[in-house]
Amino acid sequence: MKSWDVIVIGSGAAGFAAAVTASCKGLSVLMLEKAPQFGGTSAISGGAVWIHDSDQARKMAVGGSPQAIETYLRTIIGEPHYRQDLVDAFIASGREALAFLEKEGAVKYSLRPLSPDYYPDEPGAVDVGRALEVVEFDGRELGAHFRDLRSPPPGMLLFGGMMVNRVDIQHFLDMRRSPRSFAHCCRLLLRFGRDRLRYPRGTRLAMGNALIARMATLAFRKGMQLRLNVNVLSLSERNGEVTGVVIEREGQKQALEARCGVVLAAGGFAAGRLAERYRPQTREHYTMSAANDGAALRLAAAVNAREGADLPSNFFWAPVSVLQHPDGTQERFPHLVTDRAKPGVIAVNQRAVRFVNESNSYHHFASAMQSRAENAPCFLICDALAMKRYGLGLARPAPVNNDALVKAGYLHKADTLPELAQRLGLDPQTLADTVARYNRDAAQGLDPAFTKGGNSYNRAMGDPGHRPNACNAPLTRAPFYAVTLYTGDLGTSRGLVTTADAQVINQHGEPIKGLYAVGNDMDSMMAGTYPGPGITLGPALTFGYLSASHMAQQHAL
């Protein structure tokens, strides 16, 4: 039987954090991935992490105290789901994990200059210091593995294959009024043009793609082995201890031994039957984690593992728009930061009235969609000025021509608001009244109805150059545009109950020796809440690191 010290199931950020840490601590590692490419949902994510007291924050003397972040988390998560042991481990070890991974060259982050927590007016919240941005990575360093790295969907790429991060996006928005931004964009385009002579897409990687690529590059250099297209059939068990896995690959079954442990990092159950059971029923729902079918939870159930309790929200929510292609395939776009909070953009429900602060977090926005049947699906609406400046979903800002999206039925366009209402199946007079009411206040930068732009997070997501409020402007310039938003999710919050070292707990409350769960397979310490940017990947790196550290310690005994 072939054996390794550690077997990791799944190839997202949590799995790679465990794999890299184990490799750096001298353990042999095998990573198993059922998909034909590695990276999981992490590879198409924003890649940001939410970490307390990072070295980057210390240098700038920002981020708040341990007591402040604990207060904030306790306030947002609340009882009875607040896990003190997990919160303590995250606060105490997050910096240690990030520093270790950065020192080894597995990750590279910079402090976001302004990135407020999602509930900035709650006790313990900060505007800067906890959110860190992935530094770009040269995909050419992956060598032959570059083609095995999961690529973001087309809607998240420019010009058929160029990745951009938040800073790049702002430069593209400003390129016609800022020489500095124009020069930045020209450099990106020149690099992309050179890349396309040799590669199927750009090799300047950003966000989650850069995170996974950098971690994978180090893991491969450390000797980690990766097998793609692998179906894990079961966990091997002896005297209550998990000792390996049984896999199927290319029609052949094989038993593999894990001398120190198996790490479940397969991404949760957002696309499986469990998802249908625990998800609120809306007319249509789209997950951004379509491959994560709960396989790890089924494996763990067979060895008597305990799942977390049902939560008020078992998922991390986001509004999603969907482009239907002629061949029957879909392109899903999560509306996270690029449009909802911008001036000149509002959302209305099926009664043609607003129902939420559009500039609140995506989790908050999608939760509001689920609160009443008439709110899902809803419609994101803007005027010609906002479209020219910011775009809307997959529709790009000027000078891009979006006629193909109109023809495909994704983007709705009309010369008047009543005409737009008819295209959307809304009452024309009600929509006209809704926009008129919003416009009266928006001209002064106000929104007394829903306080759009009313806190630091809202304004950070808006247009920093727009006055008097970064989030509000009247919709006045024809033509008018709309896209349909459906409820969606970025992954699951509910998972396997673990110790603070990520050891899976059995039905009797005892750790299962040799079995660990991290990422969305782990019952999230956030308990279905979304306190800030990067609150999935921050714990993913932390508990991935802690799981491998625990295995290394046990191995040394």
XYZ file of C-alpha atoms in Angstrom:
557
model
C 0.000 0.000 0.000
C 1.306 3.442 -0.908
C 1.598 5.764 2.054
C 2.184 9.396 2.935
C 2.288 11.233 6.227
C -0.649 13.451 5.279
C -3.422 13.105 2.711
C -5.375 16.264 1.888
C -8.752 15.959 0.166
C -9.431 19.158 -1.770
C -7.217 21.795 -3.352
C -8.552 25.147 -2.171
C -6.805 27.596 0.139
C -7.530 25.613 3.319
C -6.207 22.395 1.815
C -3.090 24.082 0.488
C -2.476 25.796 3.841
C -2.469 22.370 5.488
C -0.383 20.814 2.708
C 2.234 23.568 2.613
C 2.555 23.700 6.392
C 2.922 19.926 6.631
C 5.502 19.897 3.836
C 7.494 22.701 5.438
C 7.484 20.789 8.725
C 8.998 17.737 7.060
C 5.918 15.621 6.382
C 5.168 13.954 3.053
C 1.892 15.085 1.491
C -0.524 13.795 -1.126
C -3.331 16.086 -2.304
C -6.407 14.568 -3.955
C -8.754 16.623 -6.138
C -11.847 15.256 -7.870
C -11.903 18.007 -10.519
C -9.658 18.090 -13.607
C -8.056 21.313 -12.316
C -6.900 22.400 -8.863
C -7.787 25.476 -6.840
C -11.436 24.955 -5.998
C -13.647 27.916 -5.179
C -10.644 29.705 -3.665
C -9.112 30.066 -7.130
C -12.052 32.144 -8.347
C -12.488 34.126 -5.124
C -11.264 37.594 -4.231
C -8.460 35.993 -2.237
C -8.634 38.486 0.639
C -8.071 37.334 4.216
C -9.434 38.774 7.447
C -6.765 38.346 10.124
C -6.131 39.993 13.475
C -2.769 41.599 14.247
C -0.917 40.701 11.045
C 2.650 41.908 10.608
C 1.330 44.319 7.983
C -1.153 45.797 10.448
C 1.469 46.014 13.188
C 3.739 48.077 10.951
C 0.930 50.594 10.477
C -0.264 50.366 14.106
C -3.833 49.605 12.997
C -6.374 46.833 13.435
C -7.444 47.110 17.042
C -6.785 44.987 20.100
C -7.581 41.296 20.697
C -10.392 42.459 22.938
C -11.807 44.627 20.141
C -12.030 41.849 17.558
C -13.429 39.448 20.155
C -16.097 41.996 21.081
C -16.925 42.522 17.426
C -17.210 38.803 16.684
C -19.278 38.131 19.791
C -21.635 40.955 18.787
C -22.054 39.788 15.192
C -22.157 36.016 15.773
C -24.142 36.063 19.000
C -25.335 33.234 21.186
C -25.811 30.295 21.114
C -23.490 29.751 18.145
C -20.454 31.695 19.378
C -17.532 29.232 19.822
C -15.061 30.770 22.267
C -12.406 28.115 21.641
C -12.396 28.654 17.874
C -12.438 32.432 18.206
C -9.556 32.289 20.682
C -7.550 30.057 18.333
C -8.247 32.319 15.370
C -7.247 35.480 17.227
C -4.172 33.901 18.813
C -2.918 31.961 15.786
C -4.042 33.918 12.731
C -0.987 36.144 12.738
C 1.286 33.159 13.427
C -0.202 31.210 10.516
C 0.065 34.091 8.071
C 3.607 34.941 9.159
C 4.693 31.304 8.780
C 3.178 30.983 5.317
C 4.646 34.303 4.211
C 8.105 33.452 5.532
C 8.040 30.165 3.604
C 6.909 31.960 0.449
C 3.491 30.320 0.294
C 1.492 33.556 0.439
C 2.107 37.254 -0.007
C -0.318 39.881 1.236
C -0.528 43.643 1.523
C -2.711 45.640 3.890
C -5.759 47.199 2.301
C -5.507 50.949 2.907
C -9.253 51.162 3.549
C -11.447 48.112 4.020
C -14.012 48.523 6.784
C -15.601 45.619 8.566
C -19.072 44.928 7.187
C -20.828 46.251 10.294
C -18.610 49.278 10.932
C -20.815 50.870 13.576
C -20.819 47.829 15.862
C -18.508 47.692 18.911
C -14.997 46.549 18.041
C -15.259 47.181 14.290
C -12.368 48.824 12.431
C -12.038 50.567 9.069
C -8.510 49.357 8.381
C -6.175 46.693 9.713
C -7.915 43.322 9.383
C -8.378 42.906 5.626
C -5.370 41.967 3.511
C -5.111 41.830 -0.288
C -3.286 39.167 -2.288
C -0.185 40.436 -4.066
C -0.093 39.521 -7.763
C 1.762 36.386 -8.818
C 3.519 35.378 -12.019
C 1.750 32.221 -13.155
C 4.752 31.234 -15.248
C 6.435 30.101 -12.029
C 3.975 27.196 -11.924
C 5.544 25.780 -15.064
C 3.527 22.938 -16.570
C 1.086 23.085 -13.638
C -0.212 26.481 -14.836
C -2.589 24.791 -17.253
C -3.986 22.694 -14.389
C -4.873 25.778 -12.322
C -8.584 26.578 -12.327
C -9.268 29.742 -14.300
C -11.876 32.292 -13.229
C -15.017 32.331 -15.401
C -14.980 34.652 -18.435
C -17.078 37.269 -16.674
C -14.316 37.801 -14.120
C -11.671 38.324 -16.818
C -11.036 41.217 -19.178
C -10.367 40.843 -22.901
C -10.809 37.092 -22.827
C -8.207 36.239 -20.210
C -6.722 39.149 -18.241
C -7.046 39.125 -14.457
C -7.415 42.368 -12.525
C -7.668 43.130 -8.823
C -9.533 45.866 -6.966
C -6.773 48.412 -7.568
C -6.649 47.583 -11.279
C -10.418 47.946 -11.585
C -10.268 51.443 -10.125
C -7.478 52.360 -12.549
C -9.580 51.172 -15.495
C -12.498 53.247 -14.227
C -10.217 56.299 -13.939
C -8.072 55.781 -17.045
C -9.803 58.499 -19.080
C -9.325 61.153 -16.410
C -6.011 60.168 -14.799
C -2.655 59.929 -16.643
C -1.385 57.660 -13.853
C -4.303 55.273 -14.312
C -3.906 55.370 -18.096
C -0.238 54.371 -17.774
C -1.115 51.574 -15.325
C -3.693 50.135 -17.721
C -1.294 50.347 -20.663
C 1.276 48.310 -18.726
C -1.317 45.656 -17.944
C -2.439 45.454 -21.558
C 1.129 45.188 -22.844
C 1.877 42.325 -20.434
C -1.358 40.588 -21.380
C -0.596 40.891 -25.087
C 2.795 39.240 -24.617
C 1.263 36.461 -22.524
C -1.307 35.564 -25.152
C 1.449 34.770 -27.622
C 2.369 31.734 -25.488
C -0.438 31.010 -23.020
C -4.212 30.466 -23.176
C -4.717 33.388 -20.775
C -2.772 36.065 -18.952
C -0.097 34.899 -16.512
C -0.279 37.954 -14.259
C -2.495 36.353 -11.637
C -4.529 38.277 -9.086
C -6.904 37.639 -6.211
C -7.708 33.998 -5.425
C -5.890 32.717 -8.492
C -2.674 34.338 -7.260
C -3.216 32.922 -3.767
C -3.602 29.344 -4.992
C -0.848 29.592 -7.607
C 1.715 30.885 -5.113
C 0.823 28.202 -2.544
C 0.867 25.465 -5.163
C 4.245 26.562 -6.508
C 5.831 26.168 -3.082
C 3.975 22.920 -2.378
C 5.270 21.346 -5.575
C 8.808 22.517 -4.805
C 8.516 20.911 -1.370
C 7.598 17.595 -2.943
C 3.830 17.551 -2.490
C 2.133 15.214 -4.945
C -1.159 16.176 -6.586
C -3.623 13.794 -8.202
C -6.524 15.190 -10.199
C -9.755 13.456 -11.269
C -9.799 11.346 -8.100
C -12.958 10.147 -6.397
C -12.478 9.386 -2.694
C -14.767 6.474 -1.869
C -14.204 6.101 1.868
C -11.982 6.743 4.841
C -9.968 3.823 6.174
C -10.349 3.256 9.902
C -8.622 1.079 12.472
C -9.555 0.995 16.174
C -11.338 4.333 15.929
C -8.457 6.047 14.128
C -8.566 7.251 10.515
C -5.563 5.741 8.760
C -6.081 6.590 5.103
C -8.502 6.611 2.192
C -9.843 4.399 -0.553
C -9.936 6.127 -3.934
C -11.113 5.461 -7.457
C -9.184 6.835 -10.420
C -9.579 5.875 -14.050
C -11.827 3.004 -13.001
C -9.293 1.534 -10.568
C -9.764 1.355 -6.797
C -6.789 1.848 -4.530
C -6.164 2.085 -0.775
C -3.766 4.808 0.380
C -2.296 5.153 3.862
C -1.992 8.406 5.824
C 0.416 7.882 8.707
C -0.383 11.175 10.470
C -3.804 12.137 9.263
C -6.362 12.926 6.585
C -7.456 16.532 6.069
C -10.942 17.156 4.703
C -10.830 20.358 2.645
C -13.320 19.631 -0.130
C -15.327 22.848 0.073
C -18.554 22.007 1.883
C -21.960 21.050 0.488
C -23.224 24.083 -1.450
C -24.157 21.982 -4.490
C -25.296 18.726 -2.911
C -28.561 17.307 -1.649
C -27.809 18.747 1.767
C -27.866 22.189 0.183
C -31.454 21.719 -0.938
C -32.398 20.661 2.577
C -30.819 23.600 4.392
C -31.265 26.406 1.879
C -34.298 28.729 2.004
C -36.585 28.086 -0.920
C -36.532 30.915 -3.444
C -37.713 30.770 -7.040
C -34.191 30.300 -8.388
C -30.891 29.959 -6.552
C -27.354 29.806 -7.922
C -24.256 28.732 -6.053
C -20.746 29.824 -6.997
C -19.502 26.492 -5.587
C -21.161 24.159 -8.076
C -18.642 21.322 -7.601
C -18.846 21.200 -3.805
C -21.371 18.435 -3.220
C -20.720 17.531 0.410
C -18.495 14.545 -0.336
C -16.295 15.125 2.710
C -19.283 15.281 5.043
C -20.505 11.937 3.721
C -17.060 10.414 4.227
C -16.938 11.736 7.780
C -20.442 10.555 8.619
C -19.307 6.980 7.977
C -16.782 7.290 10.826
C -19.317 8.755 13.254
C -18.330 12.422 12.846
C -20.552 15.153 14.239
C -22.066 17.873 12.065
C -22.712 21.352 13.379
C -26.146 22.489 14.449
C -28.578 24.064 12.014
C -27.859 27.795 11.749
C -30.032 30.806 10.967
C -27.885 30.920 7.822
C -26.103 27.748 6.728
C -24.561 29.560 3.760
C -22.583 32.667 2.910
C -24.985 34.529 0.643
C -24.502 36.710 -2.433
C -26.770 38.042 -5.192
C -26.000 36.424 -8.545
C -26.903 37.284 -12.130
C -26.918 34.616 -14.830
C -26.047 34.769 -18.520
C -27.561 31.927 -20.538
C -25.360 30.934 -23.479
C -26.823 29.540 -26.731
C -25.207 26.145 -26.088
C -27.150 25.761 -22.838
C -24.282 26.612 -20.498
C -24.491 29.361 -17.908
C -22.194 32.077 -16.695
C -22.838 33.171 -13.118
C -21.703 36.546 -11.824
C -21.661 37.328 -8.076
C -22.453 40.987 -7.408
C -19.926 41.634 -4.658
C -18.207 45.007 -5.041
C -18.376 46.374 -8.578
C -21.872 47.816 -8.950
C -24.488 47.720 -6.165
C -22.912 50.436 -4.008
C -22.142 52.834 -6.843
C -23.965 56.151 -7.325
C -26.792 55.922 -9.822
C -27.549 52.252 -9.055
C -30.566 50.957 -7.118
C -32.304 47.616 -6.598
C -36.056 47.061 -6.758
C -38.165 44.012 -6.049
C -41.066 42.555 -8.023
C -43.343 45.332 -6.753
C -40.890 47.852 -8.280
C -39.925 49.285 -4.888
C -36.602 49.352 -3.098
C -36.197 46.944 -0.185
C -32.581 47.146 1.019
C -29.513 49.332 1.373
C -27.795 48.379 -1.880
C -24.339 49.263 -0.533
C -24.440 46.853 2.387
C -22.490 43.596 2.126
C -23.465 40.957 -0.417
C -24.401 38.608 2.441
C -26.720 41.248 3.921
C -28.188 42.098 0.506
C -28.971 38.474 -0.389
C -30.410 37.872 3.090
C -32.833 40.733 2.433
C -33.776 39.075 -0.855
C -34.751 35.957 1.086
C -36.758 37.827 3.706
C -39.842 38.153 1.461
C -40.896 36.192 -1.610
C -41.384 39.392 -3.607
C -37.695 40.292 -3.178
C -36.294 37.344 -5.140
C -35.543 37.674 -7.914
C -34.982 41.412 -7.909
C -33.586 43.922 -10.385
C -30.479 46.083 -10.307
C -31.148 49.294 -12.233
C -28.920 52.152 -13.375
C -28.893 55.022 -15.848
C -26.539 55.699 -18.758
C -24.089 57.688 -16.629
C -23.657 54.858 -14.127
C -23.354 52.280 -16.905
C -20.691 54.353 -18.639
C -18.753 54.802 -15.425
C -19.155 51.480 -13.560
C -20.911 48.873 -15.680
C -23.534 46.504 -14.318
C -22.699 42.874 -13.601
C -21.179 41.316 -16.710
C -21.822 44.546 -18.624
C -18.598 46.533 -18.744
C -18.208 50.313 -18.429
C -17.308 52.499 -21.410
C -15.896 52.103 -23.959
C -17.039 48.452 -24.061
C -20.051 47.707 -26.262
C -22.566 45.581 -24.334
C -25.065 44.987 -27.142
C -24.372 41.244 -27.104
C -25.558 41.058 -23.492
C -28.741 42.913 -24.441
C -29.341 40.507 -27.309
C -28.743 37.533 -24.986
C -31.409 38.816 -22.584
C -28.953 39.326 -19.722
C -28.913 43.124 -19.864
C -32.210 44.998 -20.247
C -32.094 48.392 -21.957
C -34.814 50.993 -22.530
C -35.105 54.675 -23.402
C -37.548 55.380 -20.562
C -38.214 53.992 -17.109
C -41.799 52.921 -17.968
C -40.444 51.022 -20.975
C -37.794 49.370 -18.782
C -40.496 48.419 -16.278
C -42.494 46.710 -19.015
C -39.441 44.723 -20.093
C -38.963 43.566 -16.500
C -42.621 42.786 -15.884
C -42.965 45.601 -13.339
C -45.637 48.244 -12.866
C -44.401 51.279 -14.868
C -45.889 53.945 -12.617
C -44.567 52.344 -9.441
C -41.044 52.139 -10.846
C -41.204 55.752 -11.998
C -42.365 56.815 -8.534
C -39.634 54.759 -6.837
C -36.893 56.333 -8.942
C -38.326 59.845 -8.546
C -38.432 59.440 -4.768
C -34.844 58.182 -4.689
C -33.648 60.926 -7.056
C -34.980 63.762 -4.903
C -32.772 62.742 -1.992
C -29.844 61.350 -3.988
C -29.160 64.761 -5.534
C -28.128 65.875 -2.036
C -26.269 62.616 -1.404
C -28.977 61.346 0.930
C -31.060 58.198 1.245
C -33.387 58.489 4.245
C -35.333 55.389 3.178
C -32.462 52.875 3.379
C -29.375 54.954 4.322
C -27.346 53.892 1.290
C -23.903 55.405 1.804
C -24.627 55.862 5.485
C -21.557 54.175 6.968
C -17.870 53.782 6.231
C -18.254 50.359 4.619
C -20.958 51.638 2.276
C -18.841 54.580 1.194
C -15.721 52.439 0.716
C -17.696 50.338 -1.775
C -18.975 53.404 -3.636
C -17.085 55.849 -5.838
C -14.540 57.749 -3.717
C -14.453 60.561 -6.277
C -18.199 61.194 -6.263
C -19.626 63.996 -4.128
C -21.406 64.643 -1.844
C -21.867 60.904 -1.141
C -19.870 58.078 -2.706
C -22.975 55.897 -3.070
C -25.823 58.150 -4.183
C -26.654 59.926 -7.438
C -29.972 60.393 -9.244
C -30.867 58.176 -12.205
C -31.591 60.737 -14.917
C -29.735 59.977 -18.139
C -31.312 57.644 -20.704
C -31.025 54.884 -21.705
C -31.746 52.972 -18.528
C -30.433 49.486 -17.799
C -31.240 46.522 -15.552
C -30.039 43.022 -14.740
C -31.959 40.358 -12.850
C -30.491 39.242 -9.531
C -31.157 35.841 -7.995
C -30.286 34.554 -4.568
C -26.924 32.816 -4.560
C -24.163 31.679 -2.276
C -20.384 31.599 -2.056
C -20.311 28.391 -0.023
C -21.511 26.806 3.189
C -21.027 27.840 6.791
C -22.275 24.646 8.409
C -19.889 21.699 8.522
C -18.059 19.210 10.727
C -17.535 20.108 14.367
C -13.851 20.303 15.268
C -11.481 21.135 18.060
C -9.425 24.325 17.942
C -6.722 22.258 16.179
C -9.256 21.298 13.472
C -9.586 17.672 14.657
C -13.025 16.332 13.766
C -15.244 15.512 16.752
C -17.296 12.312 16.916
C -20.850 11.873 18.172
C -19.549 11.376 21.723
C -17.709 14.698 21.737
C -14.258 13.145 21.363
C -11.640 13.923 18.677
C -11.359 11.340 15.905
C -7.667 10.561 15.767
C -6.203 11.130 12.325
C -9.122 13.150 10.900
C -9.172 16.929 10.389
C -11.570 19.330 8.681
C -10.745 22.822 7.424
C -12.254 25.445 5.140
C -15.946 25.012 4.379
C -15.868 21.374 5.500
C -15.282 22.712 9.017
C -18.223 24.086 10.986
C -17.430 27.771 10.589
C -16.552 29.857 13.619
C -18.574 32.623 11.908
C -21.747 30.530 12.302
C -23.403 31.840 9.155
C -22.562 35.499 9.723
C -20.294 37.642 7.538
C -18.365 40.135 9.680
C -15.902 41.366 7.048
C -13.965 40.777 3.821
C -12.008 37.526 3.807
C -13.766 35.879 6.763
C -13.741 32.494 5.020
C -10.136 32.530 3.793
C -8.690 34.001 6.999
C -9.893 31.039 9.089
C -9.092 28.689 6.180
C -5.402 29.596 6.308
C -5.365 29.669 10.108
C -6.981 26.293 10.751
C -5.229 24.698 7.781
C -1.968 25.735 9.433
C -3.126 24.541 12.863
C -4.219 21.141 11.545
C -0.821 20.479 9.963
C 1.018 21.803 13.009
C -0.938 19.405 15.210
C -0.079 16.464 12.942
C 3.590 17.440 12.938
C 3.593 17.608 16.739
C 1.951 14.194 17.029
C 4.409 12.774 14.501
C 7.339 14.008 16.584
C 6.138 12.262 19.751
